[in-house]
């Protein structure tokens, strides 16, 4: 029952100057009479069909696992008969009882007009059949709901409303179990009860009242009183109460019973979402009568329970250097030497070191290139004093250098001397009598194979490997793994000569 109902009952009794000696629920009282303890290992249902409600109780594994109620019972049948045969409620009740006890034969009564009616018992039952069907369906659905979505193995029916012929069969049909597994319990469970009345007929009507009476002798108090965190509470004694029942009764927050994680960090790396969880804290600490316990420890009358709420773990923490992407490297070829460099990480557009603590909401981008300025800073060289080429093309500080690109340098002095020598030679040639003219080198077309596809290179007298990117579409800036770049079966060098018939293999390979 709802706590406010129980509290109201106790307060009313105390207001009258009395004490509650015994309190029980009707279906549980009926269960104690109709279903002996040795049967309760089975998954059985009991339905007490009273006047206004049908009370339901279920057993399994030796104990009562659920109880419930539907607001539909014997009075529904009585009202149907009253409307059908134009009689008052009390007369309809007598008609119902007669029709229930007689398999066949006539039922005699007077309607509100004073006319004597004689109606066959079967006809009366047929008139109430729709109501009986609806009651049976509602009861079956409630049983399935209370039993976790499946029917019980058998059902015992007590109370006057369940005696009408056809009711037990309809309950069985709605549950999908054999008819013989739904039965009315009456005289057979009351054999040990002496009513001390001559010719007293024992039937299902008296199962619940007898159960309420015997409950007084078998259970002196239906509640267990315990103290939780200095608050005294009462719990209905289900015979298997545990600490968690008492803790939930005082409204202790469920989330504070179990370990709680610290704050998590959500961020993105190259546009992909990442989540790092905080560490788990400690669960709630429970003591029972001063001794260590847990949430599933059984409790008894007057136990003292102390619960200390669980703790929150440490918040999530991760640095740039702990990212898998940061630990990958980029390889460049500088003046014919292989240089291995760490990747650069940009957080929200700003360059950050490997020691940066990632914050919630950060947007991280791991670049797949260095600029010339960044590369020479890593090499601890001053690019301003050098002439720099990337893949044999002039480069400045902002030129991007990708995986396996070739970088060459020469001093500015050497570079300027080469330019001056070239200019002097040109002047000498112009002032010469042009005794001999420099031969003209004609452009040469060559055909190579790239990834099995023929590609024609044209417009230059000779070619190097890097030239193929002018004629074959391959985007080095969109990194999708490790670059596989083979020239005639060997690792390609961007500055190697490229000849007619050469074979190039070029693709991204998963890391």
Short mmCIF file of C-alpha atoms in Angstrom, two decimals:
data_model
loop_
_atom_site.label_atom_id
_atom_site.label_comp_id
_atom_site.label_asym_id
_atom_site.label_seq_id
_atom_site.Cartn_x
_atom_site.Cartn_y
_atom_site.Cartn_z
CA UNK A 1 0.00 0.00 0.00
CA UNK A 2 1.10 3.60 -0.47
CA UNK A 3 2.97 4.92 2.55
CA UNK A 4 0.45 7.69 3.14
CA UNK A 5 -2.34 5.08 3.39
CA UNK A 6 -0.43 3.02 5.96
CA UNK A 7 0.53 6.14 7.91
CA UNK A 8 -3.10 7.26 7.85
CA UNK A 9 -4.26 3.93 9.24
CA UNK A 10 -1.69 4.02 12.04
CA UNK A 11 -2.51 7.63 12.90
CA UNK A 12 -6.26 6.90 12.99
CA UNK A 13 -5.75 3.97 15.35
CA UNK A 14 -3.38 5.97 17.57
CA UNK A 15 -5.86 8.88 17.57
CA UNK A 16 -8.43 6.49 19.03
CA UNK A 17 -5.98 5.58 21.78
CA UNK A 18 -5.28 2.13 20.37
CA UNK A 19 -2.27 0.30 18.93
CA UNK A 20 -2.07 -1.67 15.70
CA UNK A 21 -1.56 -5.34 16.54
CA UNK A 22 -1.67 -6.66 13.00
CA UNK A 23 -1.88 -5.20 9.51
CA UNK A 24 -1.90 -7.11 6.26
CA UNK A 25 -2.93 -6.86 2.64
CA UNK A 26 -5.95 -8.93 1.66
CA UNK A 27 -4.22 -10.87 -1.15
CA UNK A 28 -1.32 -11.73 1.17
CA UNK A 29 -3.74 -12.87 3.88
CA UNK A 30 -5.54 -15.05 1.34
CA UNK A 31 -2.20 -16.33 0.05
CA UNK A 32 -1.22 -17.54 3.53
CA UNK A 33 -4.33 -19.74 3.60
CA UNK A 34 -4.70 -20.76 -0.05
CA UNK A 35 -1.06 -21.42 -0.95
CA UNK A 36 1.04 -23.31 1.63
CA UNK A 37 4.71 -22.32 1.93
CA UNK A 38 5.92 -25.48 0.23
CA UNK A 39 4.04 -24.40 -2.94
CA UNK A 40 5.61 -20.96 -3.02
CA UNK A 41 8.77 -22.19 -4.69
CA UNK A 42 6.58 -22.31 -7.78
CA UNK A 43 5.53 -19.28 -9.80
CA UNK A 44 1.88 -19.14 -8.71
CA UNK A 45 -0.72 -16.39 -8.72
CA UNK A 46 -3.62 -15.85 -6.32
CA UNK A 47 -6.64 -13.74 -7.27
CA UNK A 48 -9.10 -12.59 -4.60
CA UNK A 49 -12.20 -11.53 -6.55
CA UNK A 50 -14.13 -9.40 -4.10
CA UNK A 51 -16.98 -6.97 -4.60
CA UNK A 52 -15.22 -3.84 -5.86
CA UNK A 53 -11.66 -5.00 -6.56
CA UNK A 54 -9.73 -8.04 -7.69
CA UNK A 55 -6.57 -8.34 -5.57
CA UNK A 56 -3.60 -10.23 -6.99
CA UNK A 57 -0.56 -11.76 -5.31
CA UNK A 58 2.31 -13.73 -6.91
CA UNK A 59 4.84 -16.19 -5.43
CA UNK A 60 8.18 -17.50 -6.67
CA UNK A 61 11.30 -19.04 -5.14
CA UNK A 62 9.66 -19.35 -1.73
CA UNK A 63 8.44 -15.81 -1.24
CA UNK A 64 5.84 -13.29 -2.36
CA UNK A 65 7.32 -11.35 -5.30
CA UNK A 66 4.51 -8.94 -6.21
CA UNK A 67 0.99 -7.86 -5.49
CA UNK A 68 -1.48 -5.59 -7.24
CA UNK A 69 -5.11 -4.72 -7.75
CA UNK A 70 -7.59 -3.93 -10.50
CA UNK A 71 -10.85 -2.01 -9.84
CA UNK A 72 -13.06 -4.65 -11.42
CA UNK A 73 -14.77 -7.50 -9.55
CA UNK A 74 -18.08 -9.10 -8.54
CA UNK A 75 -20.09 -5.86 -8.40
CA UNK A 76 -19.52 -5.44 -12.15
CA UNK A 77 -21.42 -8.69 -12.72
CA UNK A 78 -24.15 -7.69 -10.27
CA UNK A 79 -24.67 -4.34 -12.00
CA UNK A 80 -24.88 -6.06 -15.40
CA UNK A 81 -27.60 -8.42 -14.10
CA UNK A 82 -29.50 -5.51 -12.48
CA UNK A 83 -29.58 -3.60 -15.78
CA UNK A 84 -30.46 -6.65 -17.85
CA UNK A 85 -33.37 -7.87 -15.71
CA UNK A 86 -34.53 -4.54 -14.25
CA UNK A 87 -33.95 -5.40 -10.58
CA UNK A 88 -32.35 -3.60 -7.63
CA UNK A 89 -28.76 -4.28 -6.61
CA UNK A 90 -29.54 -6.64 -3.71
CA UNK A 91 -31.88 -8.72 -5.87
CA UNK A 92 -29.25 -8.82 -8.63
CA UNK A 93 -26.70 -10.06 -6.09
CA UNK A 94 -29.01 -12.94 -5.10
CA UNK A 95 -29.63 -13.74 -8.77
CA UNK A 96 -25.84 -13.84 -9.37
CA UNK A 97 -25.30 -16.21 -6.46
CA UNK A 98 -28.11 -18.50 -7.60
CA UNK A 99 -26.87 -18.52 -11.20
CA UNK A 100 -23.35 -19.29 -9.98
CA UNK A 101 -24.42 -22.21 -7.79
CA UNK A 102 -26.82 -23.78 -10.31
CA UNK A 103 -25.38 -25.35 -13.43
CA UNK A 104 -28.88 -25.41 -14.88
CA UNK A 105 -32.44 -24.75 -13.79
CA UNK A 106 -34.60 -21.70 -13.27
CA UNK A 107 -33.87 -18.70 -11.07
CA UNK A 108 -37.01 -16.98 -9.74
CA UNK A 109 -37.13 -13.29 -8.78
CA UNK A 110 -39.31 -10.15 -8.93
CA UNK A 111 -38.30 -7.13 -10.99
CA UNK A 112 -38.91 -3.50 -9.94
CA UNK A 113 -42.34 -3.65 -11.59
CA UNK A 114 -43.37 -6.42 -9.17
CA UNK A 115 -43.50 -9.00 -11.93
CA UNK A 116 -42.23 -12.46 -11.06
CA UNK A 117 -39.58 -13.64 -13.52
CA UNK A 118 -38.24 -17.14 -14.06
CA UNK A 119 -34.99 -17.21 -16.01
CA UNK A 120 -32.70 -20.12 -16.79
CA UNK A 121 -29.38 -19.93 -14.89
CA UNK A 122 -27.44 -20.47 -18.13
CA UNK A 123 -29.20 -17.48 -19.73
CA UNK A 124 -28.22 -15.29 -16.76
CA UNK A 125 -24.59 -16.39 -17.06
CA UNK A 126 -24.64 -15.68 -20.78
CA UNK A 127 -26.01 -12.18 -20.09
CA UNK A 128 -23.00 -11.48 -17.88
CA UNK A 129 -20.47 -13.26 -20.14
CA UNK A 130 -19.02 -10.06 -21.64
CA UNK A 131 -18.38 -8.62 -18.18
CA UNK A 132 -16.78 -11.89 -17.03
CA UNK A 133 -14.56 -11.89 -20.14
CA UNK A 134 -13.44 -8.31 -19.47
CA UNK A 135 -12.69 -9.11 -15.81
CA UNK A 136 -10.68 -12.19 -16.76
CA UNK A 137 -8.72 -10.28 -19.40
CA UNK A 138 -7.87 -7.45 -16.99
CA UNK A 139 -6.75 -9.91 -14.31
CA UNK A 140 -4.58 -11.88 -16.76
CA UNK A 141 -2.93 -8.73 -18.09
CA UNK A 142 -2.15 -7.56 -14.54
CA UNK A 143 -0.67 -10.94 -13.63
CA UNK A 144 1.60 -10.86 -16.70
CA UNK A 145 2.64 -7.28 -15.90
CA UNK A 146 3.49 -8.14 -12.27
CA UNK A 147 5.33 -11.31 -13.34
CA UNK A 148 7.76 -9.51 -15.63
CA UNK A 149 5.92 -9.93 -18.92
CA UNK A 150 5.11 -13.65 -18.77
CA UNK A 151 2.25 -15.77 -17.34
CA UNK A 152 2.47 -17.69 -14.07
CA UNK A 153 2.36 -21.49 -13.96
CA UNK A 154 -0.95 -21.68 -12.10
CA UNK A 155 -3.62 -19.46 -10.52
CA UNK A 156 -5.77 -20.00 -7.42
CA UNK A 157 -9.01 -18.00 -7.21
CA UNK A 158 -10.77 -17.06 -3.96
CA UNK A 159 -13.64 -14.70 -3.14
CA UNK A 160 -17.26 -14.76 -4.19
CA UNK A 161 -16.81 -12.97 -7.53
CA UNK A 162 -14.66 -15.78 -8.91
CA UNK A 163 -17.27 -18.48 -8.35
CA UNK A 164 -19.36 -17.66 -11.42
CA UNK A 165 -18.99 -20.50 -13.96
CA UNK A 166 -16.64 -19.74 -16.85
CA UNK A 167 -14.46 -17.21 -15.01
CA UNK A 168 -11.51 -19.53 -14.31
CA UNK A 169 -11.57 -20.88 -17.87
CA UNK A 170 -11.45 -17.35 -19.32
CA UNK A 171 -8.52 -16.41 -17.05
CA UNK A 172 -6.66 -19.52 -18.24
CA UNK A 173 -7.35 -18.66 -21.88
CA UNK A 174 -6.11 -15.10 -21.43
CA UNK A 175 -2.93 -16.37 -19.74
CA UNK A 176 -2.40 -19.08 -22.32
CA UNK A 177 -2.23 -21.91 -19.76
CA UNK A 178 -4.36 -25.11 -19.45
CA UNK A 179 -7.83 -24.72 -17.87
CA UNK A 180 -6.99 -27.14 -15.06
CA UNK A 181 -4.23 -24.79 -13.86
CA UNK A 182 -6.73 -22.09 -12.84
CA UNK A 183 -8.99 -23.22 -9.99
CA UNK A 184 -11.19 -21.89 -7.19
CA UNK A 185 -9.77 -22.63 -3.73
CA UNK A 186 -12.24 -23.00 -0.86
CA UNK A 187 -13.19 -25.93 1.30
CA UNK A 188 -9.96 -27.86 0.63
CA UNK A 189 -7.80 -25.12 2.23
CA UNK A 190 -10.13 -24.58 5.20
CA UNK A 191 -10.24 -28.16 6.48
CA UNK A 192 -8.17 -27.30 9.57
CA UNK A 193 -10.40 -24.36 10.51
CA UNK A 194 -13.19 -25.00 13.05
CA UNK A 195 -15.91 -22.39 12.60
CA UNK A 196 -17.91 -23.79 15.56
CA UNK A 197 -21.15 -23.32 13.63
CA UNK A 198 -23.38 -26.24 12.75
CA UNK A 199 -23.62 -27.12 9.05
CA UNK A 200 -21.30 -24.26 8.12
CA UNK A 201 -20.40 -24.40 4.43
CA UNK A 202 -16.74 -23.73 3.80
CA UNK A 203 -16.06 -22.10 0.44
CA UNK A 204 -13.85 -19.51 -1.25
CA UNK A 205 -15.79 -16.61 0.31
CA UNK A 206 -14.10 -17.20 3.68
CA UNK A 207 -10.47 -17.71 2.62
CA UNK A 208 -9.49 -14.03 2.92
CA UNK A 209 -11.32 -13.34 6.24
CA UNK A 210 -9.74 -16.44 7.79
CA UNK A 211 -6.33 -15.33 6.49
CA UNK A 212 -6.75 -11.93 8.15
CA UNK A 213 -7.65 -13.58 11.46
CA UNK A 214 -4.77 -16.06 11.43
CA UNK A 215 -2.35 -13.28 10.48
CA UNK A 216 -2.83 -11.86 13.99
CA UNK A 217 -1.41 -15.04 15.50
CA UNK A 218 1.37 -15.64 13.00
CA UNK A 219 2.58 -12.04 12.65
CA UNK A 220 2.38 -9.87 15.74
CA UNK A 221 3.74 -6.87 13.86
CA UNK A 222 3.78 -6.41 10.10
CA UNK A 223 6.42 -3.70 10.15
CA UNK A 224 10.10 -3.63 10.94
CA UNK A 225 11.40 -0.47 12.60
CA UNK A 226 15.02 0.47 11.87
CA UNK A 227 17.17 3.59 12.12
CA UNK A 228 18.95 4.93 9.02
CA UNK A 229 21.37 7.83 9.48
CA UNK A 230 19.65 8.69 12.79
CA UNK A 231 16.18 8.65 11.18
CA UNK A 232 13.76 6.01 12.50
CA UNK A 233 11.59 4.45 9.79
CA UNK A 234 9.17 1.57 9.41
CA UNK A 235 9.28 -1.00 6.62
CA UNK A 236 6.70 -3.58 5.68
CA UNK A 237 8.11 -6.95 6.68
CA UNK A 238 8.47 -9.02 3.53
CA UNK A 239 10.79 -11.46 5.38
CA UNK A 240 13.70 -10.61 3.09
CA UNK A 241 14.40 -6.93 3.79
CA UNK A 242 17.90 -5.64 3.07
CA UNK A 243 19.85 -2.44 3.69
CA UNK A 244 18.90 -1.03 0.30
CA UNK A 245 15.18 -1.21 1.19
CA UNK A 246 15.77 0.98 4.23
CA UNK A 247 18.07 3.37 2.39
CA UNK A 248 15.57 3.92 -0.42
CA UNK A 249 12.81 4.45 2.15
CA UNK A 250 14.51 7.57 3.53
CA UNK A 251 14.94 8.97 0.04
CA UNK A 252 18.71 8.53 -0.13
CA UNK A 253 19.74 9.52 -3.69
CA UNK A 254 20.28 6.43 -5.79
CA UNK A 255 23.26 7.96 -7.61
CA UNK A 256 25.04 8.50 -4.28
CA UNK A 257 24.98 4.79 -3.47
CA UNK A 258 27.27 3.76 -6.29
CA UNK A 259 30.72 4.98 -7.42
CA UNK A 260 30.52 8.20 -9.42
CA UNK A 261 32.87 9.13 -12.22
CA UNK A 262 34.68 12.43 -12.38
CA UNK A 263 33.92 14.96 -15.10
CA UNK A 264 34.55 13.73 -18.64
CA UNK A 265 36.26 15.60 -21.47
CA UNK A 266 34.67 15.83 -24.92
CA UNK A 267 36.88 17.11 -27.74
CA UNK A 268 37.61 16.52 -31.42
CA UNK A 269 40.77 15.43 -33.24
CA UNK A 270 40.81 16.21 -36.94
CA UNK A 271 37.03 16.58 -36.82
CA UNK A 272 36.35 13.24 -35.09
CA UNK A 273 34.74 13.24 -31.65
CA UNK A 274 36.67 11.88 -28.67
CA UNK A 275 35.61 11.18 -25.10
CA UNK A 276 37.84 10.66 -22.08
CA UNK A 277 36.03 9.54 -18.93
CA UNK A 278 36.91 10.54 -15.41
CA UNK A 279 38.01 7.91 -12.93
CA UNK A 280 35.46 6.06 -10.78
CA UNK A 281 35.05 7.05 -7.15
CA UNK A 282 34.31 4.82 -4.17
CA UNK A 283 30.91 3.25 -3.48
CA UNK A 284 28.78 4.16 -0.48
CA UNK A 285 30.13 2.95 2.87
CA UNK A 286 27.54 1.02 4.90
CA UNK A 287 27.67 -0.09 8.52
CA UNK A 288 25.02 -2.18 10.27
CA UNK A 289 25.04 -1.98 14.06
CA UNK A 290 28.60 -0.65 13.88
CA UNK A 291 29.90 -3.46 11.63
CA UNK A 292 30.81 -3.21 7.92
CA UNK A 293 27.93 -4.20 5.64
CA UNK A 294 26.71 -3.70 2.09
CA UNK A 295 23.47 -2.77 0.35
CA UNK A 296 22.35 -6.41 0.22
CA UNK A 297 22.92 -7.25 3.89
CA UNK A 298 19.66 -8.50 5.53
CA UNK A 299 18.17 -6.28 8.23
CA UNK A 300 16.05 -6.98 11.30
CA UNK A 301 13.97 -5.14 13.85
CA UNK A 302 15.74 -2.18 15.55
CA UNK A 303 18.88 -2.39 13.40
CA UNK A 304 20.97 0.79 13.18
CA UNK A 305 22.20 1.59 9.68
CA UNK A 306 24.71 4.29 8.75
CA UNK A 307 25.28 5.09 5.08
CA UNK A 308 28.01 7.45 3.87
CA UNK A 309 27.43 8.57 0.31
CA UNK A 310 29.73 7.47 -2.51
CA UNK A 311 32.54 9.69 -3.73
CA UNK A 312 33.20 11.29 -7.10
CA UNK A 313 36.34 10.17 -8.94
CA UNK A 314 39.02 12.40 -10.37
CA UNK A 315 38.06 14.41 -13.46
CA UNK A 316 39.37 13.20 -16.81
CA UNK A 317 42.83 14.37 -17.81
CA UNK A 318 44.76 13.98 -21.06
CA UNK A 319 47.56 15.90 -22.77
CA UNK A 320 48.37 16.40 -26.43
CA UNK A 321 51.35 14.06 -26.02
CA UNK A 322 49.05 11.20 -24.97
CA UNK A 323 47.12 11.27 -28.25
CA UNK A 324 47.91 8.44 -30.63
CA UNK A 325 47.99 10.87 -33.55
CA UNK A 326 50.65 13.00 -31.87
CA UNK A 327 52.95 10.01 -31.43
CA UNK A 328 53.06 9.40 -35.19
CA UNK A 329 55.90 11.14 -37.04
CA UNK A 330 56.60 12.89 -40.34
CA UNK A 331 59.68 12.08 -42.41
CA UNK A 332 61.42 14.62 -44.65
CA UNK A 333 64.55 14.39 -46.80
CA UNK A 334 66.81 17.37 -46.18
CA UNK A 335 69.99 17.55 -48.24
CA UNK A 336 69.78 13.78 -48.88
CA UNK A 337 69.40 13.03 -45.15
CA UNK A 338 66.25 11.55 -43.63
CA UNK A 339 64.83 13.78 -40.91
CA UNK A 340 62.11 12.44 -38.58
CA UNK A 341 59.94 15.13 -36.99
CA UNK A 342 57.06 15.06 -34.48
CA UNK A 343 53.67 16.23 -35.62
CA UNK A 344 52.36 19.69 -34.81
CA UNK A 345 49.11 20.03 -32.85
CA UNK A 346 46.84 23.05 -33.18
CA UNK A 347 44.22 23.58 -30.48
CA UNK A 348 41.42 25.95 -31.43
CA UNK A 349 43.74 27.37 -34.09
CA UNK A 350 46.75 27.85 -31.79
CA UNK A 351 49.94 25.77 -31.87
CA UNK A 352 50.32 23.81 -28.62
CA UNK A 353 53.06 21.61 -27.17
CA UNK A 354 52.75 17.97 -26.17
CA UNK A 355 52.31 19.05 -22.53
CA UNK A 356 49.09 20.99 -23.18
CA UNK A 357 46.16 19.74 -21.02
CA UNK A 358 43.16 19.19 -23.27
CA UNK A 359 39.98 20.93 -22.11
CA UNK A 360 36.34 20.08 -22.71
CA UNK A 361 35.21 21.35 -26.11
CA UNK A 362 38.72 21.74 -27.58
CA UNK A 363 39.09 21.32 -31.33
CA UNK A 364 42.43 19.73 -32.11
CA UNK A 365 44.03 19.50 -35.54
CA UNK A 366 47.11 17.34 -36.12
CA UNK A 367 48.88 18.72 -39.20
CA UNK A 368 50.49 16.46 -41.80
CA UNK A 369 53.04 19.06 -42.91
CA UNK A 370 55.65 21.51 -41.68
CA UNK A 371 56.21 24.94 -43.11
CA UNK A 372 59.76 25.72 -44.16
CA UNK A 373 60.06 28.06 -41.18
CA UNK A 374 58.87 25.34 -38.75
CA UNK A 375 61.17 22.71 -40.25
CA UNK A 376 64.26 24.90 -40.01
CA UNK A 377 63.34 25.94 -36.48
CA UNK A 378 63.21 22.23 -35.58
CA UNK A 379 66.63 21.77 -37.24
CA UNK A 380 67.91 24.83 -35.38
CA UNK A 381 68.92 26.48 -38.66
CA UNK A 382 68.31 30.01 -39.89
CA UNK A 383 66.50 29.67 -43.19
CA UNK A 384 67.01 33.39 -43.83
CA UNK A 385 70.71 32.76 -44.61
CA UNK A 386 69.92 29.91 -46.98
CA UNK A 387 68.42 29.37 -50.38
CA UNK A 388 65.72 26.69 -49.97
CA UNK A 389 64.00 24.48 -52.54
CA UNK A 390 61.21 21.97 -51.91
CA UNK A 391 61.02 19.20 -54.49
CA UNK A 392 63.38 21.33 -56.63
CA UNK A 393 61.00 24.28 -56.56
CA UNK A 394 61.94 27.60 -54.91
CA UNK A 395 60.39 27.88 -51.44
CA UNK A 396 59.80 30.55 -48.85
CA UNK A 397 59.09 30.35 -45.12
CA UNK A 398 55.38 29.52 -45.65
CA UNK A 399 55.89 26.73 -48.17
CA UNK A 400 54.34 23.49 -46.89
CA UNK A 401 56.56 20.41 -46.69
CA UNK A 402 54.66 17.09 -46.64
CA UNK A 403 55.70 13.51 -45.89
CA UNK A 404 58.79 12.39 -47.88
CA UNK A 405 59.21 15.77 -49.59
CA UNK A 406 62.77 16.65 -50.54
CA UNK A 407 64.31 19.86 -49.20
CA UNK A 408 67.63 21.20 -50.44
CA UNK A 409 69.61 24.20 -49.25
CA UNK A 410 72.55 26.26 -50.41
CA UNK A 411 74.12 29.38 -48.93
CA UNK A 412 72.96 32.74 -50.25
CA UNK A 413 76.57 33.61 -51.13
CA UNK A 414 76.93 30.52 -53.26
CA UNK A 415 73.49 31.14 -54.70
CA UNK A 416 74.36 34.77 -55.60
CA UNK A 417 77.73 33.73 -57.11
CA UNK A 418 75.92 31.28 -59.35
CA UNK A 419 73.52 34.01 -60.44
CA UNK A 420 76.41 36.48 -61.16
CA UNK A 421 78.36 33.86 -63.11
CA UNK A 422 75.27 33.11 -65.13
CA UNK A 423 74.70 36.79 -65.84
CA UNK A 424 78.37 37.33 -66.89
CA UNK A 425 78.21 34.34 -69.18
CA UNK A 426 75.04 35.72 -70.71
CA UNK A 427 76.68 39.13 -71.27
CA UNK A 428 79.72 37.48 -72.86
CA UNK A 429 77.52 35.52 -75.19
CA UNK A 430 75.57 38.63 -76.18
CA UNK A 431 78.78 40.61 -77.04
CA UNK A 432 80.27 37.71 -78.90
CA UNK A 433 80.23 37.71 -82.64
CA UNK A 434 77.84 34.78 -82.25
CA UNK A 435 80.40 32.51 -83.83
CA UNK A 436 78.49 29.63 -82.44
CA UNK A 437 74.95 29.52 -81.24
CA UNK A 438 73.84 27.49 -78.26
CA UNK A 439 71.88 24.48 -79.48
CA UNK A 440 68.12 24.59 -78.81
CA UNK A 441 66.85 21.73 -76.68
CA UNK A 442 63.44 20.56 -77.87
CA UNK A 443 60.68 19.51 -75.39
CA UNK A 444 60.32 15.76 -74.96
CA UNK A 445 57.16 13.70 -74.40
CA UNK A 446 57.45 10.57 -72.28
CA UNK A 447 54.86 7.98 -71.23
CA UNK A 448 54.94 6.42 -67.78
CA UNK A 449 52.58 4.10 -65.89
CA UNK A 450 51.01 5.38 -62.65
CA UNK A 451 48.91 2.89 -60.66
CA UNK A 452 48.40 0.86 -63.83
CA UNK A 453 47.31 3.91 -65.87
CA UNK A 454 49.33 5.40 -68.75
CA UNK A 455 50.25 9.03 -68.18
CA UNK A 456 51.91 11.28 -70.79
CA UNK A 457 54.31 13.99 -69.56
CA UNK A 458 55.02 16.79 -72.05
CA UNK A 459 56.49 20.27 -72.38
CA UNK A 460 59.95 19.73 -70.82
CA UNK A 461 63.25 18.40 -72.19
CA UNK A 462 63.68 16.13 -69.15
CA UNK A 463 61.68 15.17 -66.09
CA UNK A 464 62.09 14.25 -62.45
CA UNK A 465 59.69 12.28 -60.26
CA UNK A 466 57.99 15.31 -58.73
CA UNK A 467 56.90 16.46 -62.23
CA UNK A 468 54.33 13.67 -62.47
CA UNK A 469 52.02 15.56 -60.06
CA UNK A 470 51.45 18.15 -62.81
CA UNK A 471 49.93 15.42 -65.00
CA UNK A 472 48.45 12.92 -62.53
CA UNK A 473 45.77 13.99 -60.00
CA UNK A 474 46.88 13.02 -56.48
CA UNK A 475 46.27 15.31 -53.49
CA UNK A 476 49.15 15.11 -51.03
CA UNK A 477 47.49 17.60 -48.69
CA UNK A 478 44.59 15.26 -47.78
CA UNK A 479 46.44 12.67 -45.72
CA UNK A 480 44.55 9.38 -45.36
CA UNK A 481 47.26 7.14 -43.88
CA UNK A 482 50.88 6.35 -44.74
CA UNK A 483 52.06 7.34 -48.22
CA UNK A 484 53.27 4.46 -50.40
CA UNK A 485 55.39 5.97 -53.24
CA UNK A 486 57.41 3.53 -55.38
CA UNK A 487 59.48 4.26 -58.49
CA UNK A 488 60.20 1.12 -60.52
CA UNK A 489 59.61 -0.92 -57.34
CA UNK A 490 61.89 1.16 -55.11
CA UNK A 491 61.13 4.01 -52.71
CA UNK A 492 60.67 7.12 -54.81
CA UNK A 493 62.90 10.21 -54.58
CA UNK A 494 61.15 13.35 -55.77
CA UNK A 495 64.35 14.54 -57.48
CA UNK A 496 65.16 11.27 -59.29
CA UNK A 497 65.10 11.39 -63.13
CA UNK A 498 61.90 10.12 -64.70
CA UNK A 499 62.26 8.24 -67.98
CA UNK A 500 59.93 6.90 -70.63
CA UNK A 501 58.38 3.59 -69.56
CA UNK A 502 58.97 4.07 -65.83
CA UNK A 503 56.39 2.57 -63.44
CA UNK A 504 55.03 4.54 -60.48
CA UNK A 505 52.93 3.17 -57.61
CA UNK A 506 51.26 5.89 -55.52
CA UNK A 507 48.62 5.41 -52.81
CA UNK A 508 47.61 5.97 -49.18
CA UNK A 509 47.86 2.96 -46.90
CA UNK A 510 45.99 2.58 -43.58
CA UNK A 511 48.14 3.12 -40.52
#
